[in-house]
Amino acid sequence: MFHKNLLTSFGGVLPQQPSDSSPQPIHRITLVPPGGEAPPQKKTSPLFDLLAAAAPRCSSFFAEAAVLVLVLTLLDRFMLKGRMELNWVVSAFSISLTLLAASIATDFSVRRWLQRH
């Protein structure tokens, strides 16, 4: 699904319909101000589209990594040693919280950046 978004954002060509039908142009809905004139079209760059598509996925990755690091680290240590040590638990929680903070910071900064552009 991600590759379909990139193809359309970079102006790529999607697979064509059967050869007997002519390709239909894509019409986009635009808001028209009360005066009736159409607003000028903003040309978006491929880098902007790539960032808009990839940023939420990066934020989700950090959040999932935070949970996996916490669970798998503690489980691995418990299976290996048969007991939990306080410094091991604290380090696992600190790594997990750091990844969670990265997730929140990425999501927050991307939303603000996309609203400005």
Tab-separated table of N, CA, C and O in Angstrom:
chain	number	residue	atom	x	y	z
A	1	MET	N	0.826	-1.179	0.000
A	1	MET	CA	0.000	0.000	0.000
A	1	MET	C	0.877	1.252	0.000
A	1	MET	O	0.548	2.236	-0.616
A	2	PHE	N	2.006	1.212	0.701
A	2	PHE	CA	2.902	2.354	0.762
A	2	PHE	C	3.471	2.673	-0.617
A	2	PHE	O	3.595	3.839	-0.978
A	3	HIS	N	3.792	1.657	-1.399
A	3	HIS	CA	4.360	1.909	-2.720
A	3	HIS	C	3.347	2.549	-3.663
A	3	HIS	O	3.707	3.313	-4.535
A	4	LYS	N	2.049	2.285	-3.478
A	4	LYS	CA	1.030	2.939	-4.308
A	4	LYS	C	0.983	4.429	-4.015
A	4	LYS	O	0.840	5.243	-4.923
A	5	ASN	N	1.116	4.801	-2.725
A	5	ASN	CA	1.123	6.214	-2.361
A	5	ASN	C	2.335	6.921	-2.955
A	5	ASN	O	2.239	8.044	-3.415
A	6	LEU	N	3.481	6.264	-2.941
A	6	LEU	CA	4.679	6.877	-3.493
A	6	LEU	C	4.576	7.038	-5.002
A	6	LEU	O	5.007	8.035	-5.554
A	7	LEU	N	3.995	6.038	-5.677
A	7	LEU	CA	3.863	6.144	-7.126
A	7	LEU	C	3.007	7.336	-7.516
A	7	LEU	O	3.352	8.096	-8.413
A	8	THR	N	1.894	7.519	-6.805
A	8	THR	CA	1.019	8.639	-7.164
A	8	THR	C	1.636	9.962	-6.743
A	8	THR	O	1.461	10.956	-7.426
A	9	SER	N	2.375	10.000	-5.639
A	9	SER	CA	2.940	11.267	-5.203
A	9	SER	C	4.120	11.694	-6.068
A	9	SER	O	4.371	12.867	-6.239
A	10	PHE	N	4.863	10.761	-6.620
A	10	PHE	CA	5.968	11.104	-7.493
A	10	PHE	C	5.544	11.232	-8.947
A	10	PHE	O	6.354	11.392	-9.823
A	11	GLY	N	4.257	11.131	-9.201
A	11	GLY	CA	3.779	11.275	-10.569
A	11	GLY	C	3.963	10.012	-11.381
A	11	GLY	O	3.961	10.052	-12.599
A	12	GLY	N	4.140	8.894	-10.702
A	12	GLY	CA	4.307	7.616	-11.393
A	12	GLY	C	3.011	7.178	-12.038
A	12	GLY	O	1.942	7.755	-11.833
A	13	VAL	N	3.101	6.164	-12.809
A	13	VAL	CA	1.938	5.669	-13.529
A	13	VAL	C	1.473	4.391	-12.865
A	13	VAL	O	2.260	3.479	-12.622
A	14	LEU	N	0.197	4.345	-12.550
A	14	LEU	CA	-0.387	3.135	-12.000
A	14	LEU	C	-0.693	2.167	-13.138
A	14	LEU	O	-0.768	2.571	-14.298
A	15	PRO	N	-0.873	0.888	-12.831
A	15	PRO	CA	-1.192	-0.061	-13.892
A	15	PRO	C	-2.416	0.391	-14.688
A	15	PRO	O	-3.399	0.865	-14.129
A	16	GLN	N	-2.329	0.252	-16.001
A	16	GLN	CA	-3.379	0.740	-16.891
A	16	GLN	C	-4.564	-0.226	-16.921
A	16	GLN	O	-4.450	-1.408	-16.637
A	17	GLN	N	-5.699	0.326	-17.285
A	17	GLN	CA	-6.904	-0.462	-17.492
A	17	GLN	C	-6.735	-1.260	-18.783
A	17	GLN	O	-5.794	-1.046	-19.535
A	18	PRO	N	-7.639	-2.177	-19.069
A	18	PRO	CA	-7.549	-2.906	-20.335
A	18	PRO	C	-7.460	-1.943	-21.522
A	18	PRO	O	-7.962	-0.823	-21.475
A	19	SER	N	-6.803	-2.394	-22.587
A	19	SER	CA	-6.485	-1.515	-23.712
A	19	SER	C	-7.718	-0.995	-24.459
A	19	SER	O	-7.636	0.012	-25.139
A	20	ASP	N	-8.877	-1.642	-24.331
A	20	ASP	CA	-10.048	-1.184	-25.081
A	20	ASP	C	-10.686	0.067	-24.463
A	20	ASP	O	-11.406	0.782	-25.132
A	21	SER	N	-10.426	0.349	-23.199
A	21	SER	CA	-11.004	1.556	-22.589
A	21	SER	C	-9.932	2.642	-22.518
A	21	SER	O	-8.772	2.384	-22.245
A	22	SER	N	-10.349	3.862	-22.774
A	22	SER	CA	-9.397	4.971	-22.716
A	22	SER	C	-9.176	5.367	-21.260
A	22	SER	O	-10.101	5.318	-20.454
A	23	PRO	N	-7.967	5.773	-20.892
A	23	PRO	CA	-7.715	6.159	-19.499
A	23	PRO	C	-8.488	7.423	-19.151
A	23	PRO	O	-8.542	8.365	-19.932
A	24	GLN	N	-9.094	7.419	-17.982
A	24	GLN	CA	-9.886	8.545	-17.524
A	24	GLN	C	-8.990	9.501	-16.746
A	24	GLN	O	-8.185	9.071	-15.935
A	25	PRO	N	-9.117	10.802	-16.982
A	25	PRO	CA	-8.318	11.748	-16.198
A	25	PRO	C	-8.804	11.771	-14.750
A	25	PRO	O	-9.990	11.530	-14.484
A	26	ILE	N	-7.888	12.044	-13.844
A	26	ILE	CA	-8.244	12.108	-12.434
A	26	ILE	C	-8.675	13.528	-12.108
A	26	ILE	O	-7.939	14.481	-12.330
A	27	HIS	N	-9.885	13.669	-11.603
A	27	HIS	CA	-10.406	14.982	-11.215
A	27	HIS	C	-10.318	15.100	-9.710
A	27	HIS	O	-10.679	14.180	-8.986
A	28	ARG	N	-9.839	16.232	-9.252
A	28	ARG	CA	-9.734	16.469	-7.823
A	28	ARG	C	-10.744	17.530	-7.420
A	28	ARG	O	-11.007	18.464	-8.160
A	29	ILE	N	-11.271	17.365	-6.237
A	29	ILE	CA	-12.234	18.326	-5.714
A	29	ILE	C	-11.462	19.467	-5.073
A	29	ILE	O	-10.539	19.257	-4.298
A	30	THR	N	-11.839	20.688	-5.415
A	30	THR	CA	-11.203	21.861	-4.820
A	30	THR	C	-12.272	22.765	-4.228
A	30	THR	O	-13.405	22.822	-4.724
A	31	LEU	N	-11.918	23.460	-3.171
A	31	LEU	CA	-12.820	24.433	-2.571
A	31	LEU	C	-12.685	25.755	-3.314
A	31	LEU	O	-11.583	26.206	-3.597
A	32	VAL	N	-13.801	26.342	-3.627
A	32	VAL	CA	-13.810	27.608	-4.347
A	32	VAL	C	-14.276	28.694	-3.387
A	32	VAL	O	-15.279	28.541	-2.703
A	33	PRO	N	-13.556	29.824	-3.305
A	33	PRO	CA	-13.983	30.901	-2.420
A	33	PRO	C	-15.297	31.513	-2.897
A	33	PRO	O	-15.717	31.312	-4.038
A	34	PRO	N	-15.968	32.279	-2.022
A	34	PRO	CA	-17.269	32.837	-2.377
A	34	PRO	C	-17.257	33.687	-3.642
A	34	PRO	O	-18.263	33.809	-4.320
A	35	GLY	N	-16.158	34.291	-4.010
A	35	GLY	CA	-16.089	35.111	-5.216
A	35	GLY	C	-16.246	34.298	-6.499
A	35	GLY	O	-16.583	34.820	-7.543
A	36	GLY	N	-15.993	33.016	-6.458
A	36	GLY	CA	-16.165	32.166	-7.621
A	36	GLY	C	-14.889	31.813	-8.354
A	36	GLY	O	-14.864	30.876	-9.139
A	37	GLU	N	-13.819	32.562	-8.136
A	37	GLU	CA	-12.577	32.243	-8.843
A	37	GLU	C	-11.874	31.086	-8.138
A	37	GLU	O	-11.920	30.948	-6.933
A	38	ALA	N	-11.215	30.276	-8.923
A	38	ALA	CA	-10.519	29.110	-8.372
A	38	ALA	C	-9.215	29.554	-7.715
A	38	ALA	O	-8.544	30.447	-8.213
A	39	PRO	N	-8.864	28.947	-6.586
A	39	PRO	CA	-7.603	29.315	-5.939
A	39	PRO	C	-6.418	28.820	-6.763
A	39	PRO	O	-6.541	27.851	-7.509
A	40	PRO	N	-5.274	29.489	-6.657
A	40	PRO	CA	-4.102	29.022	-7.409
A	40	PRO	C	-3.659	27.653	-6.902
A	40	PRO	O	-3.716	27.374	-5.708
A	41	GLN	N	-3.241	26.807	-7.829
A	41	GLN	CA	-2.798	25.460	-7.475
A	41	GLN	C	-1.400	25.526	-6.880
A	41	GLN	O	-0.514	26.161	-7.443
A	42	LYS	N	-1.235	24.881	-5.732
A	42	LYS	CA	0.091	24.799	-5.133
A	42	LYS	C	0.764	23.545	-5.657
A	42	LYS	O	0.180	22.475	-5.658
A	43	LYS	N	1.972	23.696	-6.084
A	43	LYS	CA	2.751	22.562	-6.587
A	43	LYS	C	3.496	21.949	-5.405
A	43	LYS	O	4.325	22.605	-4.785
A	44	THR	N	3.164	20.712	-5.064
A	44	THR	CA	3.860	20.052	-3.969
A	44	THR	C	5.055	19.285	-4.515
A	44	THR	O	5.010	18.740	-5.611
A	45	SER	N	6.095	19.258	-3.728
A	45	SER	CA	7.305	18.552	-4.157
A	45	SER	C	7.199	17.077	-3.773
A	45	SER	O	6.483	16.723	-2.838
A	46	PRO	N	7.923	16.227	-4.471
A	46	PRO	CA	7.922	14.805	-4.114
A	46	PRO	C	8.478	14.561	-2.715
A	46	PRO	O	8.028	13.653	-2.028
A	47	LEU	N	9.425	15.385	-2.273
A	47	LEU	CA	9.966	15.222	-0.932
A	47	LEU	C	8.905	15.489	0.125
A	47	LEU	O	8.815	14.771	1.121
A	48	PHE	N	8.082	16.500	-0.097
A	48	PHE	CA	6.989	16.800	0.826
A	48	PHE	C	6.018	15.621	0.906
A	48	PHE	O	5.590	15.232	1.985
A	49	ASP	N	5.671	15.056	-0.248
A	49	ASP	CA	4.758	13.915	-0.257
A	49	ASP	C	5.374	12.707	0.431
A	49	ASP	O	4.685	11.963	1.132
A	50	LEU	N	6.663	12.503	0.237
A	50	LEU	CA	7.338	11.386	0.890
A	50	LEU	C	7.333	11.560	2.401
A	50	LEU	O	7.040	10.622	3.145
A	51	LEU	N	7.630	12.770	2.866
A	51	LEU	CA	7.610	13.029	4.305
A	51	LEU	C	6.209	12.886	4.884
A	51	LEU	O	6.041	12.364	5.978
A	52	ALA	N	5.214	13.344	4.149
A	52	ALA	CA	3.839	13.240	4.629
A	52	ALA	C	3.400	11.785	4.744
A	52	ALA	O	2.628	11.430	5.635
A	53	ALA	N	3.884	10.930	3.868
A	53	ALA	CA	3.507	9.520	3.912
A	53	ALA	C	4.337	8.733	4.917
A	53	ALA	O	3.827	7.823	5.577
A	54	ALA	N	5.608	9.067	5.066
A	54	ALA	CA	6.503	8.267	5.898
A	54	ALA	C	6.498	8.669	7.374
A	54	ALA	O	6.772	7.832	8.231
A	55	ALA	N	6.217	9.907	7.680
A	55	ALA	CA	6.327	10.383	9.057
A	55	ALA	C	5.391	9.676	10.037
A	55	ALA	O	5.839	9.273	11.112
A	56	PRO	N	4.113	9.497	9.731
A	56	PRO	CA	3.271	8.770	10.682
A	56	PRO	C	3.725	7.325	10.874
A	56	PRO	O	3.611	6.777	11.963
A	57	ARG	N	4.277	6.733	9.839
A	57	ARG	CA	4.761	5.360	9.961
A	57	ARG	C	5.994	5.286	10.858
A	57	ARG	O	6.169	4.337	11.619
A	58	CYS	N	6.852	6.292	10.777
A	58	CYS	CA	8.025	6.336	11.660
A	58	CYS	C	7.598	6.502	13.114
A	58	CYS	O	8.161	5.875	14.009
A	59	SER	N	6.612	7.338	13.342
A	59	SER	CA	6.113	7.538	14.690
A	59	SER	C	5.525	6.239	15.240
A	59	SER	O	5.774	5.871	16.392
A	60	SER	N	4.774	5.522	14.431
A	60	SER	CA	4.210	4.239	14.857
A	60	SER	C	5.310	3.220	15.119
A	60	SER	O	5.218	2.417	16.046
A	61	PHE	N	6.357	3.258	14.301
A	61	PHE	CA	7.482	2.348	14.503
A	61	PHE	C	8.130	2.572	15.860
A	61	PHE	O	8.429	1.620	16.580
A	62	PHE	N	8.363	3.827	16.232
A	62	PHE	CA	8.965	4.115	17.529
A	62	PHE	C	8.076	3.633	18.679
A	62	PHE	O	8.568	3.110	19.674
A	63	ALA	N	6.765	3.809	18.550
A	63	ALA	CA	5.856	3.371	19.602
A	63	ALA	C	5.857	1.847	19.732
A	63	ALA	O	5.879	1.306	20.845
A	64	GLU	N	5.842	1.144	18.606
A	64	GLU	CA	5.884	-0.319	18.667
A	64	GLU	C	7.225	-0.809	19.196
A	64	GLU	O	7.282	-1.774	19.956
A	65	ALA	N	8.299	-0.150	18.816
A	65	ALA	CA	9.619	-0.537	19.307
A	65	ALA	C	9.715	-0.345	20.814
A	65	ALA	O	10.352	-1.150	21.505
A	66	ALA	N	9.076	0.693	21.339
A	66	ALA	CA	9.107	0.925	22.784
A	66	ALA	C	8.481	-0.244	23.534
A	66	ALA	O	9.029	-0.731	24.529
A	67	VAL	N	7.354	-0.709	23.053
A	67	VAL	CA	6.677	-1.833	23.710
A	67	VAL	C	7.491	-3.115	23.561
A	67	VAL	O	7.678	-3.865	24.523
A	68	LEU	N	7.990	-3.370	22.358
A	68	LEU	CA	8.754	-4.599	22.137
A	68	LEU	C	10.047	-4.630	22.941
A	68	LEU	O	10.409	-5.672	23.491
A	69	VAL	N	10.741	-3.514	23.030
A	69	VAL	CA	11.974	-3.473	23.819
A	69	VAL	C	11.677	-3.783	25.274
A	69	VAL	O	12.370	-4.587	25.909
A	70	LEU	N	10.644	-3.174	25.796
A	70	LEU	CA	10.315	-3.393	27.198
A	70	LEU	C	9.951	-4.847	27.457
A	70	LEU	O	10.505	-5.504	28.343
A	71	VAL	N	9.042	-5.383	26.688
A	71	VAL	CA	8.558	-6.744	26.930
A	71	VAL	C	9.642	-7.783	26.661
A	71	VAL	O	9.904	-8.662	27.492
A	72	LEU	N	10.289	-7.686	25.502
A	72	LEU	CA	11.264	-8.715	25.142
A	72	LEU	C	12.530	-8.648	25.999
A	72	LEU	O	13.119	-9.683	26.316
A	73	THR	N	12.946	-7.460	26.402
A	73	THR	CA	14.125	-7.340	27.248
A	73	THR	C	13.885	-7.962	28.616
A	73	THR	O	14.697	-8.739	29.112
A	74	LEU	N	12.752	-7.616	29.210
A	74	LEU	CA	12.455	-8.182	30.523
A	74	LEU	C	12.220	-9.684	30.457
A	74	LEU	O	12.660	-10.437	31.328
A	75	LEU	N	11.544	-10.134	29.422
A	75	LEU	CA	11.304	-11.565	29.275
A	75	LEU	C	12.609	-12.321	29.045
A	75	LEU	O	12.834	-13.381	29.636
A	76	ASP	N	13.486	-11.771	28.221
A	76	ASP	CA	14.768	-12.417	27.964
A	76	ASP	C	15.599	-12.508	29.240
A	76	ASP	O	16.194	-13.545	29.529
A	77	ARG	N	15.641	-11.443	29.986
A	77	ARG	CA	16.433	-11.447	31.226
A	77	ARG	C	15.864	-12.431	32.235
A	77	ARG	O	16.599	-13.151	32.906
A	78	PHE	N	14.542	-12.485	32.338
A	78	PHE	CA	13.913	-13.403	33.283
A	78	PHE	C	14.145	-14.856	32.869
A	78	PHE	O	14.417	-15.713	33.711
A	79	MET	N	14.078	-15.139	31.573
A	79	MET	CA	14.295	-16.503	31.096
A	79	MET	C	15.764	-16.901	31.261
A	79	MET	O	16.073	-18.058	31.543
A	80	LEU	N	16.672	-15.967	31.100
A	80	LEU	CA	18.095	-16.259	31.179
A	80	LEU	C	18.564	-16.457	32.619
A	80	LEU	O	19.249	-17.433	32.920
A	81	LYS	N	18.166	-15.561	33.489
A	81	LYS	CA	18.658	-15.588	34.873
A	81	LYS	C	17.668	-16.204	35.862
A	81	LYS	O	18.061	-16.613	36.937
A	82	GLY	N	16.402	-16.191	35.544
A	82	GLY	CA	15.399	-16.710	36.469
A	82	GLY	C	14.994	-15.713	37.533
A	82	GLY	O	14.191	-16.015	38.404
A	83	ARG	N	15.533	-14.519	37.476
A	83	ARG	CA	15.172	-13.474	38.429
A	83	ARG	C	15.353	-12.120	37.753
A	83	ARG	O	16.018	-12.000	36.744
A	84	MET	N	14.765	-11.103	38.352
A	84	MET	CA	14.882	-9.751	37.833
A	84	MET	C	15.817	-8.942	38.722
A	84	MET	O	15.746	-9.037	39.938
A	85	GLU	N	16.675	-8.178	38.114
A	85	GLU	CA	17.544	-7.270	38.863
A	85	GLU	C	17.056	-5.855	38.627
A	85	GLU	O	16.618	-5.500	37.528
A	86	LEU	N	17.166	-5.037	39.650
A	86	LEU	CA	16.619	-3.685	39.581
A	86	LEU	C	17.273	-2.843	38.487
A	86	LEU	O	16.570	-2.154	37.738
A	87	ASN	N	18.582	-2.917	38.340
A	87	ASN	CA	19.232	-2.090	37.317
A	87	ASN	C	18.829	-2.534	35.906
A	87	ASN	O	18.753	-1.727	34.987
A	88	TRP	N	18.560	-3.816	35.706
A	88	TRP	CA	18.110	-4.304	34.400
A	88	TRP	C	16.711	-3.787	34.088
A	88	TRP	O	16.423	-3.359	32.969
A	89	VAL	N	15.836	-3.805	35.064
A	89	VAL	CA	14.466	-3.319	34.880
A	89	VAL	C	14.473	-1.813	34.610
A	89	VAL	O	13.775	-1.329	33.708
A	90	VAL	N	15.283	-1.075	35.345
A	90	VAL	CA	15.356	0.377	35.152
A	90	VAL	C	15.890	0.714	33.768
A	90	VAL	O	15.374	1.613	33.083
A	91	SER	N	16.908	-0.011	33.310
A	91	SER	CA	17.439	0.274	31.975
A	91	SER	C	16.434	-0.074	30.887
A	91	SER	O	16.314	0.651	29.895
A	92	ALA	N	15.690	-1.165	31.045
A	92	ALA	CA	14.668	-1.524	30.054
A	92	ALA	C	13.566	-0.465	30.005
A	92	ALA	O	13.119	-0.066	28.923
A	93	PHE	N	13.131	0.016	31.169
A	93	PHE	CA	12.116	1.062	31.200
A	93	PHE	C	12.640	2.371	30.609
A	93	PHE	O	11.909	3.063	29.894
A	94	SER	N	13.883	2.701	30.867
A	94	SER	CA	14.419	3.962	30.332
A	94	SER	C	14.544	3.907	28.807
A	94	SER	O	14.244	4.883	28.120
A	95	ILE	N	14.982	2.775	28.262
A	95	ILE	CA	15.050	2.639	26.797
A	95	ILE	C	13.655	2.719	26.197
A	95	ILE	O	13.427	3.385	25.184
A	96	SER	N	12.705	2.051	26.835
A	96	SER	CA	11.331	2.063	26.334
A	96	SER	C	10.733	3.468	26.385
A	96	SER	O	10.067	3.904	25.433
A	97	LEU	N	10.962	4.174	27.473
A	97	LEU	CA	10.434	5.539	27.579
A	97	LEU	C	11.106	6.487	26.591
A	97	LEU	O	10.463	7.401	26.066
A	98	THR	N	12.387	6.262	26.305
A	98	THR	CA	13.076	7.077	25.301
A	98	THR	C	12.468	6.862	23.919
A	98	THR	O	12.234	7.827	23.174
A	99	LEU	N	12.195	5.613	23.572
A	99	LEU	CA	11.562	5.328	22.280
A	99	LEU	C	10.142	5.902	22.218
A	99	LEU	O	9.709	6.398	21.178
A	100	LEU	N	9.424	5.837	23.321
A	100	LEU	CA	8.079	6.403	23.359
A	100	LEU	C	8.128	7.921	23.220
A	100	LEU	O	7.307	8.517	22.512
A	101	ALA	N	9.105	8.558	23.842
A	101	ALA	CA	9.267	10.007	23.689
A	101	ALA	C	9.620	10.365	22.252
A	101	ALA	O	9.144	11.375	21.719
A	102	ALA	N	10.446	9.536	21.601
A	102	ALA	CA	10.769	9.770	20.189
A	102	ALA	C	9.526	9.648	19.319
A	102	ALA	O	9.347	10.403	18.363
A	103	SER	N	8.660	8.706	19.655
A	103	SER	CA	7.409	8.544	18.909
A	103	SER	C	6.523	9.782	19.044
A	103	SER	O	5.986	10.295	18.060
A	104	ILE	N	6.382	10.260	20.258
A	104	ILE	CA	5.536	11.434	20.497
A	104	ILE	C	6.137	12.675	19.839
A	104	ILE	O	5.419	13.457	19.202
A	105	ALA	N	7.448	12.843	19.959
A	105	ALA	CA	8.103	14.002	19.348
A	105	ALA	C	7.997	13.969	17.824
A	105	ALA	O	7.741	15.001	17.191
A	106	THR	N	8.165	12.799	17.238
A	106	THR	CA	8.041	12.678	15.785
A	106	THR	C	6.627	13.010	15.337
A	106	THR	O	6.431	13.767	14.386
A	107	ASP	N	5.642	12.452	16.017
A	107	ASP	CA	4.251	12.700	15.639
A	107	ASP	C	3.893	14.179	15.800
A	107	ASP	O	3.281	14.776	14.909
A	108	PHE	N	4.286	14.771	16.906
A	108	PHE	CA	3.968	16.173	17.163
A	108	PHE	C	4.642	17.096	16.149
A	108	PHE	O	4.004	17.993	15.577
A	109	SER	N	5.939	16.872	15.894
A	109	SER	CA	6.648	17.760	14.973
A	109	SER	C	6.167	17.608	13.536
A	109	SER	O	6.090	18.586	12.794
A	110	VAL	N	5.808	16.402	13.150
A	110	VAL	CA	5.311	16.195	11.785
A	110	VAL	C	3.958	16.863	11.597
A	110	VAL	O	3.708	17.488	10.562
A	111	ARG	N	3.094	16.750	12.578
A	111	ARG	CA	1.781	17.411	12.454
A	111	ARG	C	1.927	18.919	12.325
A	111	ARG	O	1.270	19.550	11.521
A	112	ARG	N	2.801	19.493	13.140
A	112	ARG	CA	3.019	20.951	13.058
A	112	ARG	C	3.642	21.342	11.730
A	112	ARG	O	3.272	22.341	11.126
A	113	TRP	N	4.602	20.542	11.254
A	113	TRP	CA	5.270	20.856	9.989
A	113	TRP	C	4.291	20.753	8.824
A	113	TRP	O	4.306	21.588	7.919
A	114	LEU	N	3.438	19.729	8.843
A	114	LEU	CA	2.470	19.572	7.753
A	114	LEU	C	1.418	20.682	7.766
A	114	LEU	O	0.950	21.101	6.714
A	115	GLN	N	1.041	21.162	8.943
A	115	GLN	CA	0.070	22.255	9.012
A	115	GLN	C	0.658	23.554	8.464
A	115	GLN	O	-0.049	24.349	7.847
A	116	ARG	N	1.946	23.762	8.667
A	116	ARG	CA	2.585	24.982	8.153
A	116	ARG	C	2.778	24.949	6.654
A	116	ARG	O	2.843	25.978	6.006
A	117	HIS	N	2.942	23.777	6.092
A	117	HIS	CA	3.182	23.670	4.652
A	117	HIS	C	1.920	23.186	4.026
A	117	HIS	O	1.535	23.009	3.077
